[in-house]
Coordinates of N, CA and C in Angstrom, one line a residue:
Chain A
D6 N 0.9 -1.2 0.0 CA 0.0 0.0 0.0 C 0.9 1.2 0.0
A7 N 0.6 2.1 -1.0 CA 1.4 3.3 -1.1 C 1.1 4.2 0.2
K8 N 2.2 4.8 0.7 CA 2.1 5.6 1.9 C 2.3 7.0 1.6
T9 N 2.4 7.4 0.3 CA 2.7 8.7 -0.1 C 1.6 9.3 -1.1
T10 N 1.5 10.6 -1.1 CA 0.6 11.3 -2.0 C 1.4 12.3 -2.9
Q11 N 1.3 12.2 -4.2 CA 2.0 13.1 -5.1 C 1.0 13.7 -6.1
P12 N 1.3 14.9 -6.6 CA 0.5 15.4 -7.7 C 0.7 14.5 -8.9
T13 N -0.4 14.4 -9.7 CA -0.4 13.5 -10.9 C 0.6 14.0 -11.9
S14 N 0.6 15.3 -12.2 CA 1.5 15.8 -13.2 C 2.0 17.2 -12.9
M15 N 3.1 17.6 -13.5 CA 3.7 18.9 -13.3 C 4.4 19.3 -14.6
D16 N 4.5 20.6 -14.9 CA 5.4 21.1 -15.9 C 6.5 21.9 -15.4
C17 N 7.6 22.0 -16.1 CA 8.7 22.9 -15.6 C 9.4 23.4 -16.9
A18 N 9.8 24.6 -16.9 CA 10.5 25.2 -18.0 C 12.0 24.7 -18.0
E19 N 12.5 24.4 -19.1 CA 13.9 24.0 -19.2 C 14.8 25.0 -18.6
G20 N 15.8 24.5 -17.8 CA 16.7 25.4 -17.2 C 16.3 25.9 -15.8
R21 N 15.0 25.8 -15.5 CA 14.5 26.2 -14.2 C 14.6 25.0 -13.2
A22 N 14.4 25.4 -12.0 CA 14.4 24.3 -11.0 C 13.0 23.6 -11.0
A23 N 13.0 22.3 -10.9 CA 11.8 21.5 -10.8 C 11.6 21.1 -9.3
N24 N 10.5 21.5 -8.7 CA 10.3 21.1 -7.3 C 9.1 20.1 -7.3
L25 N 9.4 18.9 -6.9 CA 8.3 17.9 -6.9 C 8.0 17.6 -5.4
P26 N 6.7 17.8 -5.0 CA 6.3 17.6 -3.6 C 5.8 16.2 -3.4
C27 N 5.9 15.8 -2.1 CA 5.4 14.5 -1.7 C 4.9 14.6 -0.3
N28 N 3.7 14.1 0.0 CA 3.2 14.0 1.3 C 3.3 12.6 1.8
H29 N 3.8 12.5 3.0 CA 3.9 11.1 3.7 C 3.6 11.3 5.2
S30 N 2.4 11.7 5.5 CA 2.0 12.1 6.8 C 2.0 11.0 7.8
T31 N 2.0 9.7 7.4 CA 2.0 8.6 8.3 C 3.3 7.9 8.4
I32 N 4.4 8.6 8.0 CA 5.7 8.0 8.0 C 6.1 7.7 9.4
S33 N 6.8 6.5 9.5 CA 7.2 6.1 10.8 C 8.7 6.5 11.1
G34 N 9.1 6.5 12.4 CA 10.4 7.0 12.7 C 11.5 6.3 12.1
N35 N 11.3 5.0 11.7 CA 12.4 4.3 11.0 C 12.3 4.2 9.5
E36 N 11.5 5.0 9.0 CA 11.3 5.0 7.5 C 12.0 6.1 6.9
Y37 N 12.7 5.8 5.8 CA 13.3 6.8 5.0 C 12.4 7.2 3.8
V38 N 12.8 8.3 3.2 CA 12.1 8.8 2.0 C 13.0 8.5 0.8
Y39 N 12.5 7.8 -0.2 CA 13.3 7.5 -1.4 C 12.6 8.1 -2.6
W40 N 13.5 8.5 -3.6 CA 12.9 8.9 -4.9 C 13.6 8.1 -6.0
Y41 N 12.7 7.7 -6.9 CA 13.1 7.0 -8.1 C 12.4 7.7 -9.2
R42 N 12.9 7.6 -10.4 CA 12.2 8.1 -11.6 C 12.3 7.1 -12.7
Q43 N 11.3 7.2 -13.6 CA 11.2 6.3 -14.7 C 11.0 7.1 -16.0
I44 N 12.0 7.1 -16.8 CA 11.9 7.7 -18.1 C 11.2 6.7 -19.0
H45 N 10.4 7.3 -20.0 CA 9.6 6.5 -20.8 C 10.4 5.3 -21.5
S46 N 9.8 4.1 -21.4 CA 10.3 2.9 -22.0 C 11.6 2.4 -21.3
Q47 N 11.9 2.9 -20.1 CA 13.0 2.4 -19.3 C 12.6 1.9 -18.0
G48 N 13.4 1.2 -17.3 CA 13.2 0.8 -15.9 C 13.4 2.0 -14.9
P49 N 12.8 2.0 -13.8 CA 13.0 3.1 -12.8 C 14.5 3.2 -12.4
Q50 N 14.9 4.4 -12.1 CA 16.3 4.8 -11.7 C 16.3 5.4 -10.4
Y51 N 17.2 5.0 -9.5 CA 17.3 5.6 -8.2 C 17.8 7.0 -8.3
I52 N 17.3 7.9 -7.5 CA 17.7 9.3 -7.5 C 18.4 9.6 -6.1
I53 N 17.7 9.5 -5.0 CA 18.2 9.9 -3.8 C 17.3 9.4 -2.6
H54 N 17.9 9.4 -1.4 CA 17.0 9.0 -0.3 C 17.5 9.8 1.0
G55 N 16.7 9.9 2.0 CA 17.0 10.6 3.2 C 16.1 10.3 4.3
L56 N 16.6 10.6 5.6 CA 15.8 10.4 6.8 C 15.1 11.6 7.3
K57 N 16.0 12.6 7.7 CA 15.4 13.9 8.2 C 16.2 15.1 7.8
N58 N 17.5 14.8 7.5 CA 18.3 15.9 7.1 C 18.2 16.1 5.5
N59 N 18.4 17.3 5.1 CA 18.4 17.5 3.6 C 19.6 16.8 3.0
E60 N 19.4 16.3 1.8 CA 20.4 15.5 1.1 C 20.6 16.1 -0.3
T61 N 21.8 16.0 -0.7 CA 22.1 16.4 -2.1 C 23.1 15.5 -2.7
N62 N 22.9 15.2 -4.0 CA 23.8 14.4 -4.8 C 23.9 15.0 -6.2
E63 N 24.6 14.4 -7.1 CA 24.8 14.9 -8.4 C 23.6 15.1 -9.2
M64 N 22.5 14.4 -8.8 CA 21.3 14.4 -9.6 C 20.3 15.4 -9.0
A65 N 20.2 15.5 -7.7 CA 19.1 16.2 -7.1 C 19.3 16.6 -5.6
S66 N 18.4 17.4 -5.1 CA 18.4 17.6 -3.7 C 17.1 17.2 -3.1
L67 N 17.1 16.7 -1.8 CA 15.9 16.3 -1.1 C 15.8 17.1 0.1
I68 N 14.6 17.8 0.2 CA 14.3 18.6 1.4 C 13.2 17.9 2.1
I69 N 13.4 17.5 3.4 CA 12.4 16.9 4.2 C 12.0 17.9 5.3
T70 N 10.7 18.1 5.5 CA 10.3 19.0 6.6 C 10.6 18.5 7.9
E71 N 10.7 19.4 8.9 CA 11.1 19.0 10.2 C 10.2 17.9 10.9
D72 N 8.9 18.0 10.6 CA 8.0 17.0 11.1 C 8.0 15.7 10.3
R73 N 8.8 15.7 9.2 CA 8.9 14.6 8.3 C 7.7 14.1 7.6
K74 N 6.6 15.0 7.6 CA 5.4 14.6 7.0 C 5.3 14.9 5.5
S75 N 6.3 15.6 5.0 CA 6.4 15.9 3.6 C 7.8 16.2 3.1
S76 N 8.0 16.1 1.8 CA 9.3 16.3 1.3 C 9.2 16.9 -0.1
T77 N 10.3 17.4 -0.6 CA 10.4 18.0 -1.9 C 11.7 17.5 -2.6
L78 N 11.5 17.0 -3.8 CA 12.7 16.7 -4.6 C 12.9 17.9 -5.5
I79 N 14.2 18.3 -5.6 CA 14.5 19.5 -6.4 C 15.5 19.1 -7.4
L80 N 15.2 19.3 -8.7 CA 16.1 19.2 -9.8 C 16.5 20.6 -10.1
P81 N 17.8 21.0 -9.8 CA 18.1 22.4 -9.8 C 18.0 23.1 -11.2
H82 N 18.4 22.4 -12.2 CA 18.3 23.0 -13.6 C 17.8 21.9 -14.5
A83 N 16.5 21.9 -14.6 CA 15.8 20.8 -15.4 C 16.2 20.8 -16.9
T84 N 16.4 19.7 -17.4 CA 16.6 19.5 -18.8 C 15.6 18.7 -19.4
L85 N 15.5 18.6 -20.8 CA 14.5 17.8 -21.4 C 14.6 16.4 -21.0
R86 N 15.8 15.9 -20.7 CA 16.0 14.5 -20.4 C 15.5 14.2 -19.0
D87 N 15.1 15.2 -18.2 CA 14.5 14.9 -16.9 C 13.0 14.7 -17.0
T88 N 12.4 14.8 -18.2 CA 11.0 14.4 -18.4 C 10.8 12.9 -18.1
A89 N 10.0 12.7 -17.0 CA 9.9 11.3 -16.5 C 8.8 11.2 -15.5
V90 N 8.5 10.0 -15.0 CA 7.6 9.9 -13.9 C 8.4 9.7 -12.6
Y91 N 8.2 10.5 -11.6 CA 9.0 10.5 -10.4 C 8.2 9.9 -9.3
Y92 N 8.8 8.9 -8.6 CA 8.1 8.2 -7.6 C 8.7 8.5 -6.2
C93 N 7.9 8.9 -5.3 CA 8.3 9.1 -3.9 C 7.9 7.9 -3.1
I94 N 8.8 7.3 -2.3 CA 8.5 6.0 -1.6 C 9.0 6.1 -0.2
V95 N 8.3 5.6 0.8 CA 8.8 5.5 2.1 C 9.0 4.0 2.5
R96 N 10.1 3.8 3.2 CA 10.4 2.4 3.5 C 11.5 2.4 4.6
P97 N 11.4 1.4 5.5 CA 12.5 1.3 6.5 C 13.8 1.2 5.8
Y98 N 14.8 1.8 6.4 CA 16.2 1.9 5.8 C 16.8 0.5 5.9
R99 N 17.3 0.0 4.7 CA 18.0 -1.2 4.6 C 17.3 -2.4 5.2
D100 N 15.9 -2.3 5.1 CA 15.1 -3.4 5.6 C 15.0 -4.3 4.4
T101 N 15.8 -5.3 4.4 CA 15.9 -6.3 3.3 C 14.6 -7.0 3.1
G102 N 13.8 -7.1 4.1 CA 12.5 -7.8 4.0 C 11.4 -7.0 3.4
N103 N 11.7 -5.7 3.2 CA 10.6 -4.8 2.8 C 10.7 -4.4 1.3
Q104 N 9.6 -4.4 0.7 CA 9.6 -4.1 -0.8 C 9.4 -2.6 -0.9
F105 N 9.5 -2.1 -2.2 CA 9.2 -0.8 -2.5 C 7.8 -0.7 -3.1
Y106 N 7.0 0.2 -2.5 CA 5.7 0.5 -3.1 C 5.8 1.8 -3.9
F107 N 5.6 1.7 -5.2 CA 5.8 2.8 -6.1 C 4.7 3.8 -6.2
G108 N 3.5 3.4 -6.0 CA 2.4 4.3 -6.3 C 2.3 4.7 -7.8
T109 N 1.7 5.8 -8.1 CA 1.5 6.2 -9.5 C 2.4 7.4 -9.8
G110 N 3.1 8.0 -8.9 CA 4.1 9.0 -9.1 C 3.6 10.3 -9.7
T111 N 4.5 11.2 -10.0 CA 4.3 12.5 -10.7 C 4.9 12.5 -12.0
S112 N 4.1 12.8 -13.0 CA 4.7 12.8 -14.4 C 5.2 14.3 -14.6
L113 N 6.5 14.4 -14.7 CA 7.1 15.7 -14.9 C 7.4 15.9 -16.4
T114 N 6.9 17.0 -17.0 CA 7.2 17.4 -18.3 C 8.1 18.6 -18.3
V115 N 9.3 18.5 -18.9 CA 10.2 19.7 -19.0 C 9.9 20.3 -20.4
I116 N 9.6 21.6 -20.4 CA 9.1 22.3 -21.6 C 10.3 23.1 -22.1
P117 N 10.6 23.0 -23.4 CA 11.7 23.8 -24.0 C 11.4 25.3 -23.9
Chain B
D26 N 31.0 -2.4 -17.6 CA 30.2 -3.1 -16.5 C 28.7 -3.2 -17.0
A27 N 28.2 -4.4 -17.3 CA 26.9 -4.5 -17.8 C 25.9 -4.2 -16.7
G28 N 24.8 -3.5 -17.0 CA 23.8 -3.3 -16.0 C 22.9 -4.5 -16.0
V29 N 21.7 -4.3 -15.6 CA 20.7 -5.4 -15.5 C 20.2 -5.6 -16.9
T30 N 20.2 -6.9 -17.3 CA 19.6 -7.2 -18.6 C 18.5 -8.2 -18.5
Q31 N 17.5 -8.0 -19.4 CA 16.3 -8.9 -19.4 C 16.0 -9.4 -20.8
S32 N 15.5 -10.6 -20.8 CA 15.1 -11.1 -22.1 C 13.8 -12.0 -22.0
P33 N 13.0 -12.0 -23.0 CA 13.1 -11.2 -24.2 C 12.6 -9.8 -24.0
T34 N 12.7 -8.9 -25.0 CA 12.3 -7.6 -24.9 C 10.8 -7.5 -25.0
H35 N 10.2 -8.2 -25.9 CA 8.8 -8.3 -26.1 C 8.3 -9.7 -26.2
L36 N 7.1 -10.0 -25.9 CA 6.6 -11.4 -25.9 C 5.1 -11.3 -26.1
I37 N 4.6 -12.1 -27.0 CA 3.1 -12.2 -27.2 C 2.7 -13.7 -26.9
K38 N 1.7 -13.8 -26.0 CA 1.2 -15.1 -25.7 C -0.3 -15.1 -25.7
T39 N -0.9 -16.3 -25.7 CA -2.4 -16.4 -25.6 C -2.8 -16.9 -24.3
R40 N -4.0 -16.6 -24.0 CA -4.6 -17.0 -22.6 C -4.4 -18.5 -22.4
G41 N -4.0 -18.8 -21.2 CA -3.8 -20.2 -20.8 C -2.4 -20.7 -21.0
Q42 N -1.6 -20.0 -21.8 CA -0.2 -20.4 -22.0 C 0.7 -20.1 -20.8
Q43 N 1.9 -20.6 -20.8 CA 2.9 -20.3 -19.8 C 4.0 -19.5 -20.4
V44 N 4.7 -18.7 -19.6 CA 5.8 -17.8 -20.0 C 6.9 -17.8 -19.0
T45 N 8.1 -17.7 -19.5 CA 9.3 -17.6 -18.7 C 10.1 -16.4 -19.1
L46 N 10.3 -15.5 -18.2 CA 11.1 -14.3 -18.4 C 12.4 -14.4 -17.7
R47 N 13.5 -13.8 -18.2 CA 14.8 -14.0 -17.7 C 15.5 -12.7 -17.3
C48 N 16.3 -12.7 -16.3 CA 17.0 -11.5 -15.8 C 18.4 -11.9 -15.4
S49 N 19.4 -11.0 -15.8 CA 20.7 -11.1 -15.3 C 21.0 -9.9 -14.5
P50 N 21.4 -10.0 -13.3 CA 21.6 -8.8 -12.4 C 22.9 -8.1 -12.8
K51 N 23.0 -6.9 -12.3 CA 24.2 -6.1 -12.4 C 25.4 -6.9 -11.8
S52 N 26.5 -6.8 -12.4 CA 27.7 -7.5 -11.9 C 27.9 -7.2 -10.4
G53 N 28.1 -8.3 -9.6 CA 28.3 -8.2 -8.2 C 27.1 -8.2 -7.3
H54 N 25.9 -8.0 -7.9 CA 24.7 -8.0 -7.2 C 24.2 -9.4 -6.9
D55 N 23.6 -9.7 -5.7 CA 23.2 -11.0 -5.3 C 21.7 -11.1 -5.1
T56 N 21.0 -10.0 -5.2 CA 19.6 -10.0 -4.9 C 18.8 -9.6 -6.1
V57 N 17.7 -10.3 -6.4 CA 16.9 -9.9 -7.6 C 15.4 -9.8 -7.2
S58 N 14.8 -8.7 -7.6 CA 13.4 -8.5 -7.3 C 12.7 -8.4 -8.7
W59 N 11.4 -8.8 -8.7 CA 10.6 -8.7 -9.9 C 9.4 -7.9 -9.6
Y60 N 9.0 -7.1 -10.6 CA 7.9 -6.1 -10.5 C 7.0 -6.3 -11.8
Q61 N 5.8 -6.1 -11.6 CA 4.8 -6.0 -12.7 C 4.3 -4.6 -12.8
Q62 N 4.4 -4.0 -14.0 CA 3.9 -2.6 -14.2 C 2.8 -2.6 -15.3
A63 N 1.6 -2.4 -14.9 CA 0.5 -2.3 -15.8 C 0.6 -0.9 -16.4
L64 N -0.1 -0.7 -17.6 CA -0.1 0.6 -18.3 C -0.6 1.7 -17.4
G65 N 0.2 2.8 -17.2 CA -0.3 3.9 -16.5 C -0.2 3.8 -14.9
Q66 N 0.4 2.6 -14.5 CA 0.5 2.4 -13.1 C 2.0 2.3 -12.7
G67 N 2.3 2.4 -11.4 CA 3.6 2.2 -10.9 C 3.9 0.7 -10.8
P68 N 5.2 0.4 -10.7 CA 5.6 -1.0 -10.6 C 5.0 -1.6 -9.3
Q69 N 4.5 -2.9 -9.4 CA 4.0 -3.6 -8.3 C 5.0 -4.8 -8.0
F70 N 5.4 -4.9 -6.7 CA 6.3 -5.9 -6.3 C 5.7 -7.3 -6.4
I71 N 6.4 -8.2 -7.1 CA 6.0 -9.6 -7.2 C 6.7 -10.5 -6.1
F72 N 8.0 -10.5 -6.2 CA 8.8 -11.2 -5.2 C 10.3 -10.9 -5.3
Q73 N 11.0 -11.3 -4.3 CA 12.5 -11.1 -4.3 C 13.2 -12.4 -4.0
Y74 N 14.4 -12.5 -4.6 CA 15.2 -13.7 -4.5 C 16.5 -13.4 -3.9
Y75 N 17.0 -14.2 -3.0 CA 18.3 -14.0 -2.4 C 18.8 -15.4 -2.0
E76 N 20.0 -15.8 -2.4 CA 20.6 -17.1 -2.1 C 19.6 -18.2 -2.6
E77 N 19.1 -18.0 -3.8 CA 18.3 -18.9 -4.5 C 17.0 -19.3 -3.8
E78 N 16.6 -18.4 -2.8 CA 15.3 -18.6 -2.1 C 14.4 -17.4 -2.3
E79 N 13.1 -17.6 -2.3 CA 12.2 -16.5 -2.4 C 12.1 -15.9 -1.0
R80 N 12.5 -14.6 -0.8 CA 12.6 -14.1 0.5 C 11.3 -13.3 0.9
Q81 N 10.7 -12.7 -0.1 CA 9.5 -12.0 0.2 C 8.6 -12.0 -1.0
R82 N 7.3 -11.9 -0.8 CA 6.4 -12.0 -1.9 C 5.3 -11.0 -1.8
G83 N 4.9 -10.4 -2.9 CA 3.8 -9.4 -2.9 C 2.5 -10.1 -3.1
N84 N 1.5 -9.4 -3.3 CA 0.1 -9.9 -3.4 C -0.1 -10.5 -4.8
F85 N 0.5 -11.5 -5.2 CA 0.4 -12.2 -6.5 C 0.1 -13.6 -6.3
P86 N -0.8 -14.2 -7.2 CA -1.2 -15.6 -7.0 C 0.0 -16.6 -7.3
D87 N -0.3 -17.8 -6.9 CA 0.8 -18.8 -7.1 C 1.1 -19.1 -8.6
R88 N 0.3 -18.6 -9.5 CA 0.6 -18.8 -10.9 C 2.0 -18.1 -11.2
F89 N 2.3 -17.1 -10.4 CA 3.6 -16.4 -10.5 C 4.7 -17.2 -9.7
S90 N 5.7 -17.6 -10.3 CA 6.8 -18.3 -9.6 C 8.1 -17.9 -10.1
G91 N 9.1 -18.2 -9.3 CA 10.4 -17.7 -9.8 C 11.5 -18.7 -9.4
H92 N 12.7 -18.3 -9.8 CA 13.9 -19.1 -9.5 C 15.1 -18.2 -9.6
Q93 N 16.1 -18.5 -8.7 CA 17.3 -17.8 -8.8 C 18.4 -18.9 -8.9
F94 N 19.3 -18.7 -9.8 CA 20.4 -19.6 -10.1 C 21.7 -19.3 -9.3
P95 N 22.6 -20.2 -9.2 CA 23.8 -19.9 -8.4 C 24.6 -18.7 -8.9
N96 N 24.5 -18.4 -10.2 CA 25.2 -17.2 -10.7 C 24.3 -15.9 -10.5
Y97 N 23.3 -16.0 -9.7 CA 22.4 -14.9 -9.3 C 21.4 -14.5 -10.3
S98 N 21.5 -15.0 -11.5 CA 20.4 -14.7 -12.5 C 19.1 -15.3 -12.1
S99 N 18.0 -14.8 -12.7 CA 16.7 -15.2 -12.2 C 15.7 -15.4 -13.3
E100 N 14.7 -16.2 -13.1 CA 13.6 -16.4 -14.0 C 12.3 -16.1 -13.3
L101 N 11.4 -15.5 -14.0 CA 10.0 -15.4 -13.6 C 9.1 -16.2 -14.5
N102 N 8.3 -17.1 -13.9 CA 7.4 -17.9 -14.6 C 6.0 -17.6 -14.3
V103 N 5.2 -17.5 -15.3 CA 3.7 -17.2 -15.1 C 3.0 -18.3 -15.8
N104 N 2.1 -19.0 -15.1 CA 1.3 -20.1 -15.7 C -0.1 -19.6 -15.9
A105 N -0.8 -20.4 -16.8 CA -2.2 -20.1 -17.1 C -2.5 -18.6 -17.3
L106 N -1.8 -18.0 -18.3 CA -1.9 -16.6 -18.5 C -3.3 -16.1 -18.7
L107 N -3.5 -14.9 -18.1 CA -4.8 -14.2 -18.2 C -4.5 -12.9 -19.0
L108 N -5.6 -12.4 -19.5 CA -5.5 -11.1 -20.2 C -4.9 -10.0 -19.3
G109 N -5.2 -10.1 -18.1 CA -4.8 -9.1 -17.1 C -3.3 -9.2 -16.8
D110 N -2.7 -10.3 -17.2 CA -1.2 -10.4 -17.0 C -0.4 -9.6 -18.0
S111 N -1.1 -9.0 -19.0 CA -0.4 -8.1 -19.9 C 0.2 -6.9 -19.2
A112 N 1.5 -6.7 -19.3 CA 2.2 -5.7 -18.5 C 3.7 -5.7 -18.9
L113 N 4.4 -4.7 -18.3 CA 5.8 -4.6 -18.4 C 6.3 -5.3 -17.2
Y114 N 7.2 -6.3 -17.3 CA 7.8 -7.0 -16.2 C 9.2 -6.5 -16.0
L115 N 9.5 -6.0 -14.8 CA 10.8 -5.4 -14.5 C 11.5 -6.2 -13.5
C116 N 12.8 -6.3 -13.8 CA 13.7 -7.0 -12.9 C 14.6 -6.0 -12.3
A117 N 14.9 -6.1 -11.0 CA 15.8 -5.1 -10.3 C 16.8 -5.9 -9.5
S118 N 18.0 -5.5 -9.5 CA 19.0 -6.2 -8.8 C 19.6 -5.2 -7.7
S119 N 20.1 -5.8 -6.7 CA 20.8 -5.0 -5.6 C 21.7 -5.9 -4.8
L120 N 22.4 -5.3 -3.9 CA 23.2 -6.1 -2.9 C 22.3 -6.4 -1.7
E121 N 22.4 -7.6 -1.2 CA 21.6 -8.0 -0.1 C 21.7 -7.0 1.1
R122 N 23.0 -6.5 1.3 CA 23.2 -5.6 2.4 C 22.8 -4.2 2.1
N123 N 22.3 -3.9 0.9 CA 21.9 -2.6 0.6 C 20.8 -2.7 -0.5
T124 N 19.6 -3.0 -0.1 CA 18.5 -3.1 -1.1 C 17.9 -1.7 -1.4
D125 N 18.4 -0.7 -0.8 CA 17.8 0.6 -1.0 C 18.0 1.1 -2.4
T126 N 19.2 0.8 -2.9 CA 19.5 1.3 -4.3 C 19.3 0.1 -5.2
Q127 N 18.2 0.0 -5.9 CA 17.9 -1.1 -6.8 C 18.1 -0.6 -8.2
Y128 N 18.8 -1.4 -9.0 CA 19.1 -1.1 -10.4 C 18.1 -2.0 -11.3
F129 N 17.3 -1.2 -12.1 CA 16.3 -1.9 -12.9 C 16.8 -2.2 -14.3
G130 N 16.3 -3.3 -14.8 CA 16.5 -3.5 -16.2 C 15.4 -2.8 -17.0
P131 N 15.5 -2.9 -18.4 CA 14.6 -2.2 -19.3 C 13.2 -2.9 -19.3
G132 N 13.1 -4.1 -18.8 CA 11.8 -4.8 -18.7 C 11.5 -5.6 -19.9
T133 N 10.5 -6.5 -19.7 CA 10.0 -7.4 -20.8 C 8.5 -7.0 -21.0
R134 N 8.1 -6.6 -22.2 CA 6.7 -6.3 -22.4 C 6.0 -7.5 -22.8
L135 N 5.1 -8.0 -22.0 CA 4.3 -9.2 -22.2 C 2.9 -8.8 -22.6
T136 N 2.4 -9.3 -23.8 CA 1.1 -9.1 -24.2 C 0.4 -10.4 -24.3
V137 N -0.8 -10.5 -23.6 CA -1.6 -11.8 -23.6 C -2.8 -11.5 -24.4
L138 N -3.0 -12.3 -25.5 CA -4.2 -12.2 -26.3 C -5.3 -13.2 -26.0

């Protein structure tokens, strides 16, 4: 069962920051927030994950609110290749027995 | 370094038939998970294999079965195919000690007529 709520779709101008929100109001203390994306006709791709501190890597930044009930994935300079479906997932960290529940995600379209 | 590979790319079957899909994990990975993705939906977890054993299973009937070989590659078998089994079947590999970062293959598109 998906534990997250995301907007169905979003648009972003090329070169601008894309901010993708995710609500996870029932997140447990041992659950991390993960983001994956799926470009058309490809398998999902890992982006980033975090617990409560903001995280940044070469692909994106993850901002988690202090109460951990919501988060935002930020693509700082969106390109056309970032057009994809973005999935926000919560799961216990390194819980090998737990699966990923992908939900339906946010379809991001980057506009030239 | 080859990533996750899956075969075949596309497959067409008729109702009642059986199908076998194959997956080779990323080099060094020992854990394989299978997902079903219906059109317009997110991937749904089918099961996960580690050390040639099914470790966890999602809400799928027994018609869905799998196998993992000593070289960590895996097969997904579906018996008595239904029209509703038409979907993209994704394989994901990871390290048992770190299943947070799963690497997905391109998938096998199964069409059941």
